[in-house]
Each structure stands twice: as structure tokens, then as C-alpha cells.
């Protein structure tokens, strides 16, 4: 039997459902990759490849576009099934442009305002008031969700148990901004659930 090529996830054969292969380019160097890899490992629905890290939104989209173009060229035997970028609104001036360019290229976008830690906070409590990046990071630390930049080892069960609630809270924030006229991606908001859903089993019909 042929061995899989190094670096490529082995797609199961036979009756087992093949896992999606998702490549994600992340603004954060530690927290976001740790969260995504942990979820993928827990649910075994998708393989996650971490691409570029530590870059601004437009640079992430530029890197992700190369993967998206490769995916289009290799429709019959793609090495990856989906391409995503995940970044914060924070103080980046080019977020709207990055979102537009990503979606035009068929790249999934997961963005949080002000930062990824907001998404973690929503697993534990509501957050309807606007907050700054450092404030969100402080709250995530106080809730025991992060340890420095990494996901706290004891937080995985909390994040798993609170996932459905966090998604509902994120959707409620979107609705608040829509009805209040503050516009999409206003502070606070996060659509990380769109990417996270791709790493979890589909709910029963």
C-alpha cells in the first residue's frame, strides 16, 4: 500500500467519510491556530492546515488567493477543499477591502471586532457593550479561556460546552447591529462560528 506524501493528510478510504481539508491563514500566531487545531482534533471532521500567520488582513488574503487559485485548477484531485482567512478588525483600515477581495476569490472570512478573544468570551457570557482589544483579552484571561496567547488547557471543555450558546450570542450581536443601524462587523461582533461550523459535525436534520 502506498504511503501518503509527507505533509498531506491521509483521506480515509472505504466506508469512513473523508475529512474536509481546510487551509486557514491567521492574523494571530498562537491563539487562533491553537483553537482551530484543537477543534479539528476533537471532532475529526476536517483536517486543518495553518498557512500564513502574523500578517495584516490584506496580506493574508493575498496569500489565501494563491491557494484558492490552486484549488480551482485542481478540481478533480484538490489537496485542499476550502481556504479561509481569520483576522481581527482592531485598528486595521483595510478590513472592508480584505473582506470583499476574499469573498470575490471564494475565500471564507472569519473576522472579529475588536479581536478573536471576543469569540471566546461569548462561550461564557454575553458581551453587548463595545470593548477594546486589551479589555477583551483581559476578560478572556479572567474567564480562564487563555493562558498568555495560548488557549488555556482547562478551557477546551468550556469552549465545547458553550459553543452553541456562543454562536447564538454572535448572531444576536449581528442582529442588534443591523436593527440599530451600526452596520456589519461593528464592535462587538464575531463570525468565527462560520469557520468553526466547518470543523464540527453537521447537526441532524
CSV table of C-alpha atoms in Angstrom, one decimal:
chain,number,residue,atom,x,y,z
A,1,UNK,CA,0.0,0.0,0.0
A,2,UNK,CA,1.3,3.4,-0.9
A,3,UNK,CA,2.3,5.7,1.9
A,4,UNK,CA,0.7,9.2,1.9
A,5,UNK,CA,3.0,12.0,0.9
A,6,UNK,CA,4.6,13.9,3.8
A,7,UNK,CA,2.6,16.9,4.8
A,8,UNK,CA,-0.6,15.8,3.2
A,9,UNK,CA,-3.4,14.5,5.3
A,10,UNK,CA,-4.4,10.9,4.6
A,11,UNK,CA,-8.0,10.8,3.4
A,12,UNK,CA,-9.7,7.7,4.8
A,13,UNK,CA,-10.9,5.1,2.4
A,14,UNK,CA,-13.9,2.7,2.4
A,15,UNK,CA,-17.0,3.5,4.3
A,16,UNK,CA,-15.4,6.2,6.5
A,17,UNK,CA,-16.4,9.6,5.4
A,18,UNK,CA,-13.4,11.6,4.1
A,19,UNK,CA,-12.5,14.6,6.1
A,20,UNK,CA,-12.5,18.1,4.6
A,21,UNK,CA,-9.1,19.7,4.2
A,22,UNK,CA,-9.2,23.3,5.2
A,23,UNK,CA,-6.3,25.8,5.0
A,24,UNK,CA,-6.6,28.8,7.2
A,25,UNK,CA,-4.4,31.9,7.1
A,26,UNK,CA,-4.4,33.6,10.5
A,27,UNK,CA,-3.6,37.1,11.8
A,28,UNK,CA,-2.8,35.6,15.2
A,29,UNK,CA,0.3,33.5,15.6
A,30,UNK,CA,-0.9,31.4,18.5
A,31,UNK,CA,-4.4,31.8,19.8
A,32,UNK,CA,-6.4,31.3,16.6
A,33,UNK,CA,-4.3,28.3,15.3
A,34,UNK,CA,-4.5,26.7,18.7
A,35,UNK,CA,-8.2,27.0,18.8
A,36,UNK,CA,-8.8,25.7,15.3
A,37,UNK,CA,-6.4,22.8,15.6
A,38,UNK,CA,-7.9,21.8,18.9
A,39,UNK,CA,-11.4,21.8,17.5
A,40,UNK,CA,-10.3,19.8,14.4
A,41,UNK,CA,-8.7,17.2,16.6
A,42,UNK,CA,-11.7,16.9,18.9
A,43,UNK,CA,-14.3,16.4,16.1
A,44,UNK,CA,-12.3,14.7,13.4
A,45,UNK,CA,-14.5,16.2,10.7
A,46,UNK,CA,-11.8,18.2,9.0
A,47,UNK,CA,-8.0,18.5,8.7
A,48,UNK,CA,-6.8,22.0,9.4
A,49,UNK,CA,-3.6,23.3,7.7
A,50,UNK,CA,-2.4,26.6,9.1
A,51,UNK,CA,-1.0,28.9,6.4
A,52,UNK,CA,0.4,32.4,6.9
A,53,UNK,CA,0.3,33.8,10.4
A,54,UNK,CA,1.0,37.2,11.9
A,55,UNK,CA,0.1,39.3,8.8
A,56,UNK,CA,-2.4,42.1,8.2
A,57,UNK,CA,-5.8,41.2,6.6
A,58,UNK,CA,-4.9,42.2,3.0
A,59,UNK,CA,-1.6,40.2,3.1
A,60,UNK,CA,-3.5,37.2,4.4
A,61,UNK,CA,-6.0,37.5,1.6
A,62,UNK,CA,-3.2,37.7,-0.9
A,63,UNK,CA,-1.6,34.5,0.4
A,64,UNK,CA,-5.0,32.8,0.6
A,65,UNK,CA,-5.8,33.8,-3.0
A,66,UNK,CA,-2.9,31.7,-4.2
A,67,UNK,CA,-4.4,28.6,-2.5
A,68,UNK,CA,-7.8,29.4,-3.9
A,69,UNK,CA,-6.4,29.6,-7.4
A,70,UNK,CA,-4.7,26.3,-7.0
A,71,UNK,CA,-7.9,24.8,-5.7
A,72,UNK,CA,-9.7,25.9,-8.9
A,73,UNK,CA,-7.0,24.4,-11.1
A,74,UNK,CA,-7.1,21.1,-9.4
A,75,UNK,CA,-10.9,20.4,-9.1
A,76,UNK,CA,-10.6,16.7,-9.7
A,77,UNK,CA,-7.9,16.0,-7.0
A,78,UNK,CA,-7.6,19.1,-4.8
A,79,UNK,CA,-5.1,18.9,-1.9
A,80,UNK,CA,-7.4,21.3,0.0
A,81,UNK,CA,-11.1,21.7,-0.1
A,82,UNK,CA,-11.6,25.1,1.4
A,83,UNK,CA,-9.5,28.3,2.0
A,84,UNK,CA,-10.2,30.7,4.9
A,85,UNK,CA,-8.7,33.8,6.5
A,86,UNK,CA,-9.3,34.7,10.1
A,87,UNK,CA,-8.4,38.2,11.4
A,88,UNK,CA,-9.4,41.0,13.8
A,89,UNK,CA,-10.9,44.3,12.9
A,90,UNK,CA,-8.9,46.0,15.6
A,91,UNK,CA,-7.4,49.2,14.1
A,92,UNK,CA,-6.8,47.8,10.6
A,93,UNK,CA,-8.0,50.3,8.0
A,94,UNK,CA,-8.3,47.8,5.2
A,95,UNK,CA,-10.8,45.3,6.7
A,96,UNK,CA,-13.7,46.1,4.3
A,97,UNK,CA,-11.4,45.7,1.3
A,98,UNK,CA,-9.9,42.5,2.6
A,99,UNK,CA,-13.4,41.0,3.2
A,100,UNK,CA,-14.6,42.0,-0.3
A,101,UNK,CA,-11.4,40.6,-2.1
A,102,UNK,CA,-11.6,37.4,-0.1
A,103,UNK,CA,-15.2,36.7,-0.9
A,104,UNK,CA,-14.7,37.6,-4.6
A,105,UNK,CA,-11.9,35.0,-4.7
A,106,UNK,CA,-14.0,32.3,-3.0
A,107,UNK,CA,-12.2,32.6,0.3
A,108,UNK,CA,-14.0,32.2,3.6
A,109,UNK,CA,-13.7,35.1,6.0
A,110,UNK,CA,-13.9,34.8,9.8
A,111,UNK,CA,-13.5,38.3,11.4
A,112,UNK,CA,-13.9,39.6,15.0
A,113,UNK,CA,-14.3,43.1,16.3
A,114,UNK,CA,-12.3,44.1,18.2
A,115,UNK,CA,-10.4,40.7,18.4
A,116,UNK,CA,-10.7,36.9,18.5
A,117,UNK,CA,-10.9,36.9,22.2
A,118,UNK,CA,-14.4,38.2,21.9
A,119,UNK,CA,-15.5,35.0,20.3
A,120,UNK,CA,-14.1,33.1,23.2
A,121,UNK,CA,-15.8,35.3,25.8
A,122,UNK,CA,-19.2,34.6,24.1
A,123,UNK,CA,-18.9,31.0,25.2
A,124,UNK,CA,-19.2,32.1,28.8
A,125,UNK,CA,-21.3,35.2,28.8
A,126,UNK,CA,-23.0,38.0,26.8
A,127,UNK,CA,-21.0,40.9,25.6
A,128,UNK,CA,-23.2,43.6,24.1
A,129,UNK,CA,-21.2,46.7,25.0
A,130,UNK,CA,-18.3,47.8,22.8
A,131,UNK,CA,-14.9,47.0,24.2
A,132,UNK,CA,-11.2,47.5,23.3
A,133,UNK,CA,-8.7,44.8,22.4
A,134,UNK,CA,-6.9,44.8,25.7
A,135,UNK,CA,-10.1,44.7,27.6
A,136,UNK,CA,-11.3,41.7,25.6
A,137,UNK,CA,-8.0,39.9,26.2
A,138,UNK,CA,-8.2,40.7,29.9
A,139,UNK,CA,-11.8,39.3,30.2
A,140,UNK,CA,-10.8,36.1,28.3
A,141,UNK,CA,-7.9,35.7,30.7
A,142,UNK,CA,-10.1,36.3,33.8
A,143,UNK,CA,-12.6,33.7,32.5
A,144,UNK,CA,-9.8,31.1,32.3
A,145,UNK,CA,-10.0,30.8,28.5
A,146,UNK,CA,-6.5,31.9,27.6
A,147,UNK,CA,-3.1,31.4,29.1
A,148,UNK,CA,-0.9,34.1,27.7
A,149,UNK,CA,-1.5,33.8,24.0
A,150,UNK,CA,-2.5,30.1,24.0
A,151,UNK,CA,-5.8,28.5,24.8
A,152,UNK,CA,-5.8,27.5,28.5
A,153,UNK,CA,-5.5,23.7,28.8
A,154,UNK,CA,-8.6,23.7,31.1
A,155,UNK,CA,-10.7,25.8,28.7
A,156,UNK,CA,-11.4,23.2,26.0
A,157,UNK,CA,-14.4,21.6,27.8
A,158,UNK,CA,-15.8,25.1,28.5
A,159,UNK,CA,-15.5,26.1,24.8
A,160,UNK,CA,-17.0,22.9,23.6
A,161,UNK,CA,-19.9,23.0,26.0
A,162,UNK,CA,-20.6,26.7,25.3
A,163,UNK,CA,-20.3,26.6,21.5
A,164,UNK,CA,-24.0,26.6,20.6
A,165,UNK,CA,-24.6,29.5,23.0
A,166,UNK,CA,-21.6,31.4,21.7
A,167,UNK,CA,-22.9,31.1,18.1
A,168,UNK,CA,-26.4,32.3,19.2
A,169,UNK,CA,-24.9,35.3,21.0
A,170,UNK,CA,-22.8,36.2,18.0
A,171,UNK,CA,-25.8,36.0,15.7
A,172,UNK,CA,-27.7,38.2,18.2
A,173,UNK,CA,-25.0,40.8,18.1
A,174,UNK,CA,-25.3,40.8,14.3
A,175,UNK,CA,-29.0,41.4,14.6
A,176,UNK,CA,-28.5,44.2,17.1
A,177,UNK,CA,-26.1,46.0,14.8
A,178,UNK,CA,-28.5,45.5,11.8
A,179,UNK,CA,-31.5,46.8,13.6
A,180,UNK,CA,-29.6,49.6,15.4
A,181,UNK,CA,-28.0,50.8,12.2
A,182,UNK,CA,-24.4,50.4,13.3
A,183,UNK,CA,-23.6,48.2,10.3
A,184,UNK,CA,-21.9,44.8,9.8
A,185,UNK,CA,-18.7,44.0,11.8
A,186,UNK,CA,-19.4,46.7,14.3
A,187,UNK,CA,-17.9,46.4,17.8
A,188,UNK,CA,-18.6,43.9,19.3
A,189,UNK,CA,-19.1,41.2,16.7
A,190,UNK,CA,-17.6,37.9,15.5
A,191,UNK,CA,-18.5,35.5,12.8
A,192,UNK,CA,-15.8,32.9,13.7
A,193,UNK,CA,-18.7,30.4,14.1
A,194,UNK,CA,-18.8,30.2,10.3
A,195,UNK,CA,-15.4,28.7,10.2
A,196,UNK,CA,-15.9,26.7,13.4
A,197,UNK,CA,-19.0,25.1,12.0
A,198,UNK,CA,-16.9,23.7,9.1
A,199,UNK,CA,-14.8,21.8,11.8
A,200,UNK,CA,-17.8,20.3,13.6
A,201,UNK,CA,-20.3,17.5,12.6
A,202,UNK,CA,-23.4,18.8,10.8
A,203,UNK,CA,-26.4,18.9,13.1
A,204,UNK,CA,-29.1,16.3,12.4
A,205,UNK,CA,-31.9,17.5,10.0
